[in-house]
mmCIF file of C-alpha atoms in Angstrom:
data_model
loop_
_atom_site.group_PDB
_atom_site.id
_atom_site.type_symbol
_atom_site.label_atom_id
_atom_site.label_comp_id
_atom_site.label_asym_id
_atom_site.label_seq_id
_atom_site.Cartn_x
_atom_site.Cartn_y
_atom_site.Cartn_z
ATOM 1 C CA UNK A 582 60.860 -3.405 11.648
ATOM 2 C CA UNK A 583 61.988 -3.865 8.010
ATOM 3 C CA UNK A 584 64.852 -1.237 8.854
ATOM 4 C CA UNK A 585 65.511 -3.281 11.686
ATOM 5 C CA UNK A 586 69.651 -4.309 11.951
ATOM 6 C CA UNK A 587 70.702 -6.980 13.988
ATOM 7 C CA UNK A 588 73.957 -6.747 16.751
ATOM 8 C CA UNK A 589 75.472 -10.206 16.289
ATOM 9 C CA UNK A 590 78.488 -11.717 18.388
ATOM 10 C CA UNK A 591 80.315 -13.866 16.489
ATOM 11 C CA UNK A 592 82.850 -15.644 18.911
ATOM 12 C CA UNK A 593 86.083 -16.661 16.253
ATOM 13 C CA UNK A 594 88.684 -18.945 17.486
ATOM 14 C CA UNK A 595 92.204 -17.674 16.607
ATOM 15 C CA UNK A 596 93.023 -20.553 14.345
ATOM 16 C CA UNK A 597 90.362 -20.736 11.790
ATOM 17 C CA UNK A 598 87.355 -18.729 11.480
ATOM 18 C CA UNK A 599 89.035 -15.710 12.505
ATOM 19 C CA UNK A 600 91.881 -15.886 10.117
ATOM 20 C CA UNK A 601 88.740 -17.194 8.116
ATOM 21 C CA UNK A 602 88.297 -13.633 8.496
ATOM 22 C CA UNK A 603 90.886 -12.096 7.723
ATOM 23 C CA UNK A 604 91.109 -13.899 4.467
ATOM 24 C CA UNK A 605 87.481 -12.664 3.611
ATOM 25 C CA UNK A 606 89.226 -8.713 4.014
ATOM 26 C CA UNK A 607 92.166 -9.955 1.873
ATOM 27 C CA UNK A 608 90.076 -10.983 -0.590
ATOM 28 C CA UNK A 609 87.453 -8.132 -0.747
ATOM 29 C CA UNK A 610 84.995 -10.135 0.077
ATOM 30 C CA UNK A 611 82.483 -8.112 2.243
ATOM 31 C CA UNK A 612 79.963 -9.067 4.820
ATOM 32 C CA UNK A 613 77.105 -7.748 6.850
ATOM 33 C CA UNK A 614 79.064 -4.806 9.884
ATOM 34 C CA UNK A 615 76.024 -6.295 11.908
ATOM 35 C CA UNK A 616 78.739 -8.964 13.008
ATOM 36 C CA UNK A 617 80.916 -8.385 16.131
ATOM 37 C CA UNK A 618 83.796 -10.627 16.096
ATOM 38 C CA UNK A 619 85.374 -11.644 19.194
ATOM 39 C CA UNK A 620 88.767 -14.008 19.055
ATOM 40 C CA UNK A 621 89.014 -16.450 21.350
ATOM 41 C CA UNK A 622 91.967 -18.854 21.350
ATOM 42 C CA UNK A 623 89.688 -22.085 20.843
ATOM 43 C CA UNK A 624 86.006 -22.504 20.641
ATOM 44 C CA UNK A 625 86.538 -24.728 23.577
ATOM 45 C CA UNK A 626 86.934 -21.521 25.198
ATOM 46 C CA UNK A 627 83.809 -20.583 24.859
ATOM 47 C CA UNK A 628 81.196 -21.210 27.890
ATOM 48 C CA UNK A 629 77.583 -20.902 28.159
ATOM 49 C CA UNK A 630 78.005 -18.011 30.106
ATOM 50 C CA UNK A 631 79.701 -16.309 27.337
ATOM 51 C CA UNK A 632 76.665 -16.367 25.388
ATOM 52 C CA UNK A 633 73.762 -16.141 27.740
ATOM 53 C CA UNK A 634 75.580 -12.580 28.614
ATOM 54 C CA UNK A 635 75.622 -11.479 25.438
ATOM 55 C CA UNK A 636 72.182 -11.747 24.626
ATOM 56 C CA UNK A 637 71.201 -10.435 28.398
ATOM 57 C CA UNK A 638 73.135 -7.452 27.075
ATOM 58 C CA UNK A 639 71.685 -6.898 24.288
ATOM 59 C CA UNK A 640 72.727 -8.726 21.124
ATOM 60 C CA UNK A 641 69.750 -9.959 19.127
ATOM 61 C CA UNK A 642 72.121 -12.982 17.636
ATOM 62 C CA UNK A 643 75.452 -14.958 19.001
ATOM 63 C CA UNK A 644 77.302 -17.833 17.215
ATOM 64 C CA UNK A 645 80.515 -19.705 17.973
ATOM 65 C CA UNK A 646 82.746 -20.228 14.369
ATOM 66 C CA UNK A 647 85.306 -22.968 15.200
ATOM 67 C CA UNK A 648 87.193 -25.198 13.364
ATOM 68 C CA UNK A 649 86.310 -28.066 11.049
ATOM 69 C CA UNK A 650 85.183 -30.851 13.303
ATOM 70 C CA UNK A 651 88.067 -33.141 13.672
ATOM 71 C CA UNK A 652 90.741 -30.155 12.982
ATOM 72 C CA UNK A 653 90.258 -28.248 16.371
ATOM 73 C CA UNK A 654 94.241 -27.182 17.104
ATOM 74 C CA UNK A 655 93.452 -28.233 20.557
ATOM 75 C CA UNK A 656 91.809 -31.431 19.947
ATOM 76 C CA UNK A 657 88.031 -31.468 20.365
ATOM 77 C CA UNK A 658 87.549 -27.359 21.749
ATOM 78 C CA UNK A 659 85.275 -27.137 19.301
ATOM 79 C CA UNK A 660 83.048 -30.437 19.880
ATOM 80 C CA UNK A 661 82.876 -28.752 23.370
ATOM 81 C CA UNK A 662 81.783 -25.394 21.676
ATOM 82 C CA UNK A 663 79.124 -27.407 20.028
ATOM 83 C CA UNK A 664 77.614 -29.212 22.704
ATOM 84 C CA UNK A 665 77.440 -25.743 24.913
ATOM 85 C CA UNK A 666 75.632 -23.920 21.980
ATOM 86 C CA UNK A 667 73.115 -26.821 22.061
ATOM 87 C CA UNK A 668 72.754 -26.627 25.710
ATOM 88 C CA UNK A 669 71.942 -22.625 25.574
ATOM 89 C CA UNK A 670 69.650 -23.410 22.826
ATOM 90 C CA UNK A 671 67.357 -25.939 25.506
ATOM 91 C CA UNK A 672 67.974 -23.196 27.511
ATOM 92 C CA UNK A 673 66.541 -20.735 25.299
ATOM 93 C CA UNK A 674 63.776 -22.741 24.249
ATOM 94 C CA UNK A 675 62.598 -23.542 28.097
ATOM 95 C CA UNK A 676 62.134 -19.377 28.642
ATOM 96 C CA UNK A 677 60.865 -19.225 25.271
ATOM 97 C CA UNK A 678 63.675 -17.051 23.123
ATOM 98 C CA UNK A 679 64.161 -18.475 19.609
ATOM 99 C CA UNK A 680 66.872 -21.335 19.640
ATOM 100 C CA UNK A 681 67.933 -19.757 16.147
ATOM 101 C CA UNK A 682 69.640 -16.937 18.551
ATOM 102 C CA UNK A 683 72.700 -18.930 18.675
ATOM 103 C CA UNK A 684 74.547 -20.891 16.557
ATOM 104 C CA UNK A 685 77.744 -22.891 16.042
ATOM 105 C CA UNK A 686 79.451 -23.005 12.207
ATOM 106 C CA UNK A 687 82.583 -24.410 11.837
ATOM 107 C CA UNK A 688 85.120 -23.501 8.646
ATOM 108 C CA UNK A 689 89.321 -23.953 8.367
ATOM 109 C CA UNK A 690 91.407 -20.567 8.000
ATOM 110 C CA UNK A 691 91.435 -20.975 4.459
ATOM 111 C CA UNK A 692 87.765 -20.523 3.946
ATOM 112 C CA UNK A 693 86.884 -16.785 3.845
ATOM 113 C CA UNK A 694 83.950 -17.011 1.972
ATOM 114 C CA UNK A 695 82.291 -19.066 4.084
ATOM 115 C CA UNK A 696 82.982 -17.211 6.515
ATOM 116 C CA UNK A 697 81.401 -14.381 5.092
ATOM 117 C CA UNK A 698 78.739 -16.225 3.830
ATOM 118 C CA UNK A 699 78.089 -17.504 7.243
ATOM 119 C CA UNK A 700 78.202 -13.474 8.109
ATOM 120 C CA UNK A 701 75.159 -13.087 5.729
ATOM 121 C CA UNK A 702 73.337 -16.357 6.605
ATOM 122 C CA UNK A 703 73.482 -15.755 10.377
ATOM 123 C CA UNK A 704 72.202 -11.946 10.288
ATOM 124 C CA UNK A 705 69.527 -13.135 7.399
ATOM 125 C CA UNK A 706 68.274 -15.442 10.387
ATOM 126 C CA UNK A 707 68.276 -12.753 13.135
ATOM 127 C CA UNK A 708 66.397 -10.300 10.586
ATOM 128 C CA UNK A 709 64.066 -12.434 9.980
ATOM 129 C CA UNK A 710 63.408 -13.489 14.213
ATOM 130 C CA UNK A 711 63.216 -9.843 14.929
ATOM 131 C CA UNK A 712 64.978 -7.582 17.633
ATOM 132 C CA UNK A 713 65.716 -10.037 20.425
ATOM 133 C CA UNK A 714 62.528 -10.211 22.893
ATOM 134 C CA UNK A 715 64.467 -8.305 25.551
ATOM 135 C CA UNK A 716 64.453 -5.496 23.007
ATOM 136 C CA UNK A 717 61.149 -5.717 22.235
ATOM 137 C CA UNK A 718 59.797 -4.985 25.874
ATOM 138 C CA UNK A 719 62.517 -1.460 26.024
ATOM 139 C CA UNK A 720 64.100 -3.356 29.338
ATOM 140 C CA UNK A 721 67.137 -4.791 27.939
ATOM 141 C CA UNK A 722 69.215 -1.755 29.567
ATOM 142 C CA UNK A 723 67.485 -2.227 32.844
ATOM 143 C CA UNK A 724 69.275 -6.188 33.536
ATOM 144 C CA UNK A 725 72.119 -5.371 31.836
ATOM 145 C CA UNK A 726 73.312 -2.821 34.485
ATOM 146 C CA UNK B 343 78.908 -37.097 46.503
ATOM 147 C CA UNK B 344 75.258 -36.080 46.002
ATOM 148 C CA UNK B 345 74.189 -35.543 43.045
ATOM 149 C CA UNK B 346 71.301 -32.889 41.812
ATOM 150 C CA UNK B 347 69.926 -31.670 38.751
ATOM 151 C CA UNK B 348 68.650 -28.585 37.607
ATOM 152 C CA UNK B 349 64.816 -27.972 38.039
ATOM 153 C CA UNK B 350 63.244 -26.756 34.593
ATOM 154 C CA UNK B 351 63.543 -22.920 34.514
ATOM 155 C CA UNK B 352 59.429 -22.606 34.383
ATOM 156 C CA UNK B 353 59.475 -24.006 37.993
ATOM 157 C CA UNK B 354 61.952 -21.811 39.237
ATOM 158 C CA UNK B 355 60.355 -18.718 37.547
ATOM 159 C CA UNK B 356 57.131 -19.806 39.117
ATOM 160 C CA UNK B 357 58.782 -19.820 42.729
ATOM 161 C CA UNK B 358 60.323 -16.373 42.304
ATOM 162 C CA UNK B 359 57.288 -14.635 40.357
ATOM 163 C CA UNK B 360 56.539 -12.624 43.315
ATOM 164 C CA UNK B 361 59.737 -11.201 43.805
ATOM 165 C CA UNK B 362 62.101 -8.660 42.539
ATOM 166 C CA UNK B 363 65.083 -9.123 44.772
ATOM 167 C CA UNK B 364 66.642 -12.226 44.558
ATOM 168 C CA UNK B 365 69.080 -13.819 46.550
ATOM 169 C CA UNK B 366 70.588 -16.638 44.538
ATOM 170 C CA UNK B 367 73.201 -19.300 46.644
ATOM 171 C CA UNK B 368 75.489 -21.605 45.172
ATOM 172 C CA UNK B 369 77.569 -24.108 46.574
ATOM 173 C CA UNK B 370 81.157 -25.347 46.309
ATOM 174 C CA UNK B 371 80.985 -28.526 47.882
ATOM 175 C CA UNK B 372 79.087 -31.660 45.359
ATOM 176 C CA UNK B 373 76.499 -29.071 43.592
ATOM 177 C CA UNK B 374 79.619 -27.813 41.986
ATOM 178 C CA UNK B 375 81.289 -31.274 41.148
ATOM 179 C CA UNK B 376 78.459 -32.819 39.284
ATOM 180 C CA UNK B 377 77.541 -28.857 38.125
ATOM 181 C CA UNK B 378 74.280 -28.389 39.295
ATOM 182 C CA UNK B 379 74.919 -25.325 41.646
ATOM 183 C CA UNK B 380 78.232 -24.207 41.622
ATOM 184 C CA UNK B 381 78.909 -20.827 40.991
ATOM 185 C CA UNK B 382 79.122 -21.272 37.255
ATOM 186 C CA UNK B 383 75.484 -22.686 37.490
ATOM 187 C CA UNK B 384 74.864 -20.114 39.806
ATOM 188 C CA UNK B 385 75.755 -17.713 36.706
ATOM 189 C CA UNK B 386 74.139 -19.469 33.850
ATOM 190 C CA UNK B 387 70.472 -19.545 35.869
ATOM 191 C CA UNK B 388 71.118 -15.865 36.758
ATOM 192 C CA UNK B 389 71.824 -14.891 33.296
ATOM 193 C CA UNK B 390 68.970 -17.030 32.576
ATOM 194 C CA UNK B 391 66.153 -15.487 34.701
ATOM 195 C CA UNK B 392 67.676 -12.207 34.076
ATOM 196 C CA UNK B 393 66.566 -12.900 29.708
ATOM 197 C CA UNK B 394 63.234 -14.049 31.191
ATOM 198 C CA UNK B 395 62.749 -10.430 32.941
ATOM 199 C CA UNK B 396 63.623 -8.993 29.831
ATOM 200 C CA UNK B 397 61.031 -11.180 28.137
ATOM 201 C CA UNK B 398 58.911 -10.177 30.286
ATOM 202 C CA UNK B 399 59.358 -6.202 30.880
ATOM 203 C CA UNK B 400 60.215 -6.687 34.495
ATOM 204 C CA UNK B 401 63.088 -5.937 35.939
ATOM 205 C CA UNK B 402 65.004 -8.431 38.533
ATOM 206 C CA UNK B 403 67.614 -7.553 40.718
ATOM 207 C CA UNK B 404 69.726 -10.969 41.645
ATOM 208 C CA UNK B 405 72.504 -11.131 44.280
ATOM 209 C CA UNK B 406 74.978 -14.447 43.387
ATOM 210 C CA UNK B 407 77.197 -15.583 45.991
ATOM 211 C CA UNK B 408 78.264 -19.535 46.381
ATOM 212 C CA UNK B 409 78.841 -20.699 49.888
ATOM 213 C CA UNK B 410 81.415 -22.724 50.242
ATOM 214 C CA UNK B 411 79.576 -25.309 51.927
ATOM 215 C CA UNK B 412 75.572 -24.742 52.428
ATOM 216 C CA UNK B 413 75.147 -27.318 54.910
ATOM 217 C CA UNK B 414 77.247 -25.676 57.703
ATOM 218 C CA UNK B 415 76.111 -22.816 59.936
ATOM 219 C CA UNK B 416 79.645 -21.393 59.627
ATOM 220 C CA UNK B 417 78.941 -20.677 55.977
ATOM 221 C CA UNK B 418 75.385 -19.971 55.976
ATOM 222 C CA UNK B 419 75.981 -17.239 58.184
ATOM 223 C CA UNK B 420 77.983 -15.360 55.718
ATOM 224 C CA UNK B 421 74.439 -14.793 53.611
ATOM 225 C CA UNK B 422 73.537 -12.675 56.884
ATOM 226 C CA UNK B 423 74.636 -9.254 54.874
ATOM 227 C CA UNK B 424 72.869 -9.833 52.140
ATOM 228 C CA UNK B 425 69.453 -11.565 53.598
ATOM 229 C CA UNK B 426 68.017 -8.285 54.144
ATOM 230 C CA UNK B 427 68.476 -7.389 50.962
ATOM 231 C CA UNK B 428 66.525 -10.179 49.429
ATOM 232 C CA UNK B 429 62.891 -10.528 48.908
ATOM 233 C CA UNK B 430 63.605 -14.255 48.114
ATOM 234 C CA UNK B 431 66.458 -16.788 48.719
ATOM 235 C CA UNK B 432 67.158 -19.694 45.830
ATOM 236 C CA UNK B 433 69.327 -22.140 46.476
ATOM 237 C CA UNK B 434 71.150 -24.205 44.246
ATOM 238 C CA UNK B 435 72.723 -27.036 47.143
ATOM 239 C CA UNK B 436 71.489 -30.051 47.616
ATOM 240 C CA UNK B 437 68.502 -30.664 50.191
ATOM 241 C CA UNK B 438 70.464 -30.423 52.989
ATOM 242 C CA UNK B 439 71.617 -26.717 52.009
ATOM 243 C CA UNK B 440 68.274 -24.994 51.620
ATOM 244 C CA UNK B 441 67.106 -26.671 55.169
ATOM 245 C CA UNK B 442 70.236 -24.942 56.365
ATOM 246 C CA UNK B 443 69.588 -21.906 54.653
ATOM 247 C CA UNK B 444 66.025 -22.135 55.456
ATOM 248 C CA UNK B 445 66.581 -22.790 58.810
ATOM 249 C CA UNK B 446 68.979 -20.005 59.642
ATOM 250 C CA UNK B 447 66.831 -17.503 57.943
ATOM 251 C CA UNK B 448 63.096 -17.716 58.881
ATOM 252 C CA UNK B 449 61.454 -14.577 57.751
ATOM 253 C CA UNK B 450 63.100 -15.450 54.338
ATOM 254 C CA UNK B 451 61.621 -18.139 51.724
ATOM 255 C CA UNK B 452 63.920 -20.316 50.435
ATOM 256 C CA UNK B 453 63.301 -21.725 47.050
ATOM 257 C CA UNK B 454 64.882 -24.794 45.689
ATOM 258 C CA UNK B 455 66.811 -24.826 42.281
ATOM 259 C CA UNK B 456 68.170 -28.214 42.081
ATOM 260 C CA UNK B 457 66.316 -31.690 42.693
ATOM 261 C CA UNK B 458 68.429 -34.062 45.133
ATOM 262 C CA UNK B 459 69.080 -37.188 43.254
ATOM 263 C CA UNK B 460 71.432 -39.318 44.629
ATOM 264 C CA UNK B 461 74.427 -39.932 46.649
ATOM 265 C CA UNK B 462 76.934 -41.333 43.556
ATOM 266 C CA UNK B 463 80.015 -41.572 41.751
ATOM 267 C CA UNK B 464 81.072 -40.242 38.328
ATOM 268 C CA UNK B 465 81.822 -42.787 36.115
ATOM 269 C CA UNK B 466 83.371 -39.930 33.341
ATOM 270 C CA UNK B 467 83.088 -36.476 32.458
ATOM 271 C CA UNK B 468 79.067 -35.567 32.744
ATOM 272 C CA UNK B 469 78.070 -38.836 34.017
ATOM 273 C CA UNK B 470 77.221 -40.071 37.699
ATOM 274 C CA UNK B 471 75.564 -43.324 39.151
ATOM 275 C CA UNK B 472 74.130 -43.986 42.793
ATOM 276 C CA UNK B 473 76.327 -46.282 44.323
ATOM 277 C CA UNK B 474 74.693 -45.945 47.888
ATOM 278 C CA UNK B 475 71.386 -45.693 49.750
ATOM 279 C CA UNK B 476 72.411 -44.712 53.128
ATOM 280 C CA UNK B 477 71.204 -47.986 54.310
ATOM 281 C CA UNK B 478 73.592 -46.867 58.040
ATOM 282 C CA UNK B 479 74.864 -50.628 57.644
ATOM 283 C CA UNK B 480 77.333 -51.152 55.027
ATOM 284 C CA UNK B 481 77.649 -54.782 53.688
ATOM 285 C CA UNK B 482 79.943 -53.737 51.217
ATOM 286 C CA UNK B 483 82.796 -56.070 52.888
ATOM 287 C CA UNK B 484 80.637 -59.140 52.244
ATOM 288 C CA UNK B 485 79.311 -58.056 48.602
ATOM 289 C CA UNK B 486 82.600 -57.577 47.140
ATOM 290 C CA UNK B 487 82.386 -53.909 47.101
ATOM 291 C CA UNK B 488 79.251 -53.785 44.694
ATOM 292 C CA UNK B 489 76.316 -52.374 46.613
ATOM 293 C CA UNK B 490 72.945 -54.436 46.577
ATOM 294 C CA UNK B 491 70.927 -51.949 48.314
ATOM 295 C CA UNK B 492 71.559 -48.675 45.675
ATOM 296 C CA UNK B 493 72.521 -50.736 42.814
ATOM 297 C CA UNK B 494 69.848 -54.087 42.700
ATOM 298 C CA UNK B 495 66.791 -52.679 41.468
ATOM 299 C CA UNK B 496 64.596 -54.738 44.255
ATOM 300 C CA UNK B 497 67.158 -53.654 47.337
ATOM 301 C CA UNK B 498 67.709 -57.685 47.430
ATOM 302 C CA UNK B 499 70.272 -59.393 49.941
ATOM 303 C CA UNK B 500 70.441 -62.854 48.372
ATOM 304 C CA UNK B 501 69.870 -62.198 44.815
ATOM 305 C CA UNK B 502 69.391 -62.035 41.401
ATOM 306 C CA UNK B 503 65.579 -62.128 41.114
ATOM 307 C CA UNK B 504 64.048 -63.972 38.230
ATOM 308 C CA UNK B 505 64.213 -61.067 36.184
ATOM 309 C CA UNK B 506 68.237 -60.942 35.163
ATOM 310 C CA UNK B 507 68.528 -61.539 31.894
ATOM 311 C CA UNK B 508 71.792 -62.017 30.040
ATOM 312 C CA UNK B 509 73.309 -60.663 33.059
ATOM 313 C CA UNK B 510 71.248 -57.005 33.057
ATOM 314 C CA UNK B 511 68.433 -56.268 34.964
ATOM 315 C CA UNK B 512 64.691 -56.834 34.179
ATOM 316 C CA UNK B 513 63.801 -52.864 34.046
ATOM 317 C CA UNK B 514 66.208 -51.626 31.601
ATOM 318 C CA UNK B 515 68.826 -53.467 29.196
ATOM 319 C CA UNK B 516 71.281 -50.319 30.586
ATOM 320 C CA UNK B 517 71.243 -51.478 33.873
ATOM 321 C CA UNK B 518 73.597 -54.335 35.690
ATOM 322 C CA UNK B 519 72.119 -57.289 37.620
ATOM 323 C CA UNK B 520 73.798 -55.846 40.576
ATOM 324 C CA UNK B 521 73.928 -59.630 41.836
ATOM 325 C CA UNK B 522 75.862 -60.613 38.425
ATOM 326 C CA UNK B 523 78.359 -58.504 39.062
ATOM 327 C CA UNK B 524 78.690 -59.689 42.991
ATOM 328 C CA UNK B 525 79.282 -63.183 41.479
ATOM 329 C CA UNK B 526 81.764 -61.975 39.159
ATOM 330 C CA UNK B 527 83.652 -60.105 41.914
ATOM 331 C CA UNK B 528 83.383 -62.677 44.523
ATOM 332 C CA UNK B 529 84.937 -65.028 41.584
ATOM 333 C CA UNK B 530 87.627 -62.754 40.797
ATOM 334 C CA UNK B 531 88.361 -62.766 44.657
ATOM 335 C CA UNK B 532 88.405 -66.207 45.316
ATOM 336 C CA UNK B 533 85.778 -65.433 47.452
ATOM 337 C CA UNK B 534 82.585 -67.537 45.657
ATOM 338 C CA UNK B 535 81.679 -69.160 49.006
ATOM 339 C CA UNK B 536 80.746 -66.282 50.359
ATOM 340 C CA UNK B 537 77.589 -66.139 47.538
ATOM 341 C CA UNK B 538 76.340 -69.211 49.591
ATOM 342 C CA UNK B 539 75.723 -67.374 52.480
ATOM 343 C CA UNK B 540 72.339 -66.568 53.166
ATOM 344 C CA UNK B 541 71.946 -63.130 54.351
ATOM 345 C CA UNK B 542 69.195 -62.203 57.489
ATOM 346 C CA UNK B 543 66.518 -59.732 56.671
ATOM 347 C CA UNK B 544 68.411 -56.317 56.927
ATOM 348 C CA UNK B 545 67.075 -53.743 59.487
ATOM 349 C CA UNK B 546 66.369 -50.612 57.969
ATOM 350 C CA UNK B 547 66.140 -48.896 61.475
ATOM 351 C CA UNK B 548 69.923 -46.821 60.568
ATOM 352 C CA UNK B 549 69.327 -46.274 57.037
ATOM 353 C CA UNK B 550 65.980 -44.142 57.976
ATOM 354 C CA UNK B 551 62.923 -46.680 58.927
ATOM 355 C CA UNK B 552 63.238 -45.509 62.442
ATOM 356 C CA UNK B 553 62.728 -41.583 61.600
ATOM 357 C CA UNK B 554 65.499 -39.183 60.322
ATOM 358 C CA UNK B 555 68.443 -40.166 60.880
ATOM 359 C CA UNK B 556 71.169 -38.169 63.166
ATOM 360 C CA UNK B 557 75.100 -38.842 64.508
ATOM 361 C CA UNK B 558 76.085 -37.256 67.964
ATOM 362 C CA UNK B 559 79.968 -37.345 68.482
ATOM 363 C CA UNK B 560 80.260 -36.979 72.078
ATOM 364 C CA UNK B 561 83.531 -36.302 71.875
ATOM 365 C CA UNK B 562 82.842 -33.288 69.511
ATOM 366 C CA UNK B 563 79.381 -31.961 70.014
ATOM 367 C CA UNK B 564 79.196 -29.101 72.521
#
């Protein structure tokens, strides 16, 4: 297990964390390859669905980076982000998965250290939770199809 | 519209344990407006017991489709395809949708996702509040369009009780004296003589106190 490295979705909105991003790579600032970005054009964008499938195929960890609350470029996309992470999380918790499997972090574009920071944080969480439980029973492939 | 809500997962799990081939039907009628069974929900509690398989080292083969209506034959019949594939139907309507389904398909169980809560109104995004009971004799036109039967706590027809207080009612500060705001309406209207009128004891033969209820339009039925 101690070899064990996490697959982590990392759902970026377009107008900070994943020019958050880009900033970190400007600046040589490195952080964990565990983390699969995907941009989205606002965290709003988002929907449960989005990260229930991820983990259903496969991904041990998923978080939402928006923007800093009150700075969402389309108003309040990422308040909505929020309150969908939290309602995963219940969801989570009611079939028994770790809530800590998703997350929501917000940051402005400017901020590429947290960003990778976040990067670190994030997959030090997963490592520590383990290979997600679908893993752990050698099915994961099975629901996915 | 009726309203429903989600049953906790556990319950659902519970109904399906058994079986490995699930048929899992949405609807697009008021399931969907006050997202309880729509096809996104339909999705999200697919997804759902699909991570609980995992969990669990089963695997679970569901089949989504959302009707768009679950209370019409018309629609239900279009589940006929897929019934036989199915070890086990869950339905995410309303009542009257998995009695349809139910009904149409006997050698099938039928396993509710949603509870019925309430026929209501949405007062904003995410939030709905029963406005009627089905009482099957509207006195809406002599309350001032506020409802004593779904929205007075006691049903009453010349209220408030006793228990108002400050204008809310006795069993939560959250709720209005549904009689407060008649009087207030009625005011507004012009209309305060009205609030003198005693009203008779209601029969509650329409609104179901006579058995379950049932319209035949002659004109229409075949």
């Amino acid at each position: 297990m101690e070899n064990f490295e996490p697959e982590i979705v990392a759902f970026c909105c377009h107008y900070c964390a994943y020019t958050a991003a880009d900033m970190a790579g400007s600046k040589r600032i490195s952080y964990p390859s565990n983390v699969k970005i995907i941009r989205v054009p606002c965290t709003g964008k988002v929907d449960a669905i989005h990260l229930m499938k991820a983990l259903e195929k496969g991904a041990d960890g998923v978080y939402v980076a928006g923007c800093l609350e009150g700075d969402c470029h389309f108003k309040n996309g990422n308040l909505r982000a929020r309150a969908r992470v939290d309602r995963v999380k219940k969801v989570l918790t009611e079939l028994g998965w770790e809530p800590e499997r998703v997350g929501m972090v917000n940051m402005s574009a400017g901020m590429g250290e947290k960003f990778a920071e976040t990067a670190r944080e994030f997959t030090e969480t997963i490592k520590k939770l383990g290979p997600s439980p679908g893993k752990l029973t050698g099915n994961e492939s099975k629901a996915a199809s | 519209m009726i309203t429903a809500e989600q049953k906790p997962i556990q319950e659902i799990i519970q109904y399906i344990a058994p079986y490995s081939r699930i048929l899992l039907v949405g609807c697009n009628e008021c399931v969907t407006v006050c997202a309880a069974g729509g096809r996104k929900e339909v999705g999200l509690l697919a997804s759902a017991l699909h991570l609980n398989s995992l969990k669990q080292g089963k695997t679970i083969d569901i089949k989504e489709i959302t009707l768009e209506r679950q209370c019409d034959p018309e629609y239900v019949e279009e589940l006929a395809p897929y019934i036989d594939g199915a070890d086990a139907v869950v339905s995410m309507a309303c009542g009257c949708g998995v009695q349809s389904v139910a009904g149409r398909f006997k050698t099938s169980p039928v396993f509710p996702a949603v509870n019925t809560r309430f026929m209501g109104a949405s007062l904003g995004q995410g939030v709905w509040a029963e406005r009627c009971k089905g009482c099957g004799d509207c006195v809406l036109g002599i309350t001032g369009g506020i409802c004593p039967v779904a929205r007075c706590s006691k049903h009453l027809f010349n209220g408030p009780c006793g228990g108002t207080s400050n204008g809310q009612c006795e069993i939560s500060p959250d709720v209005d004296c549904a009689w407060r705001l008649i009087w207030e309406r009625l005011k507004e209207l012009g209309m305060e003589n009205r609030y003198e009128d005693l009203m008779n004891a209601k029969d509650w033969r329409p609104g179901g106190a006579a058995g379950p209820g049932k319209i035949i339009r002659e004109d229409l039925a075949q």
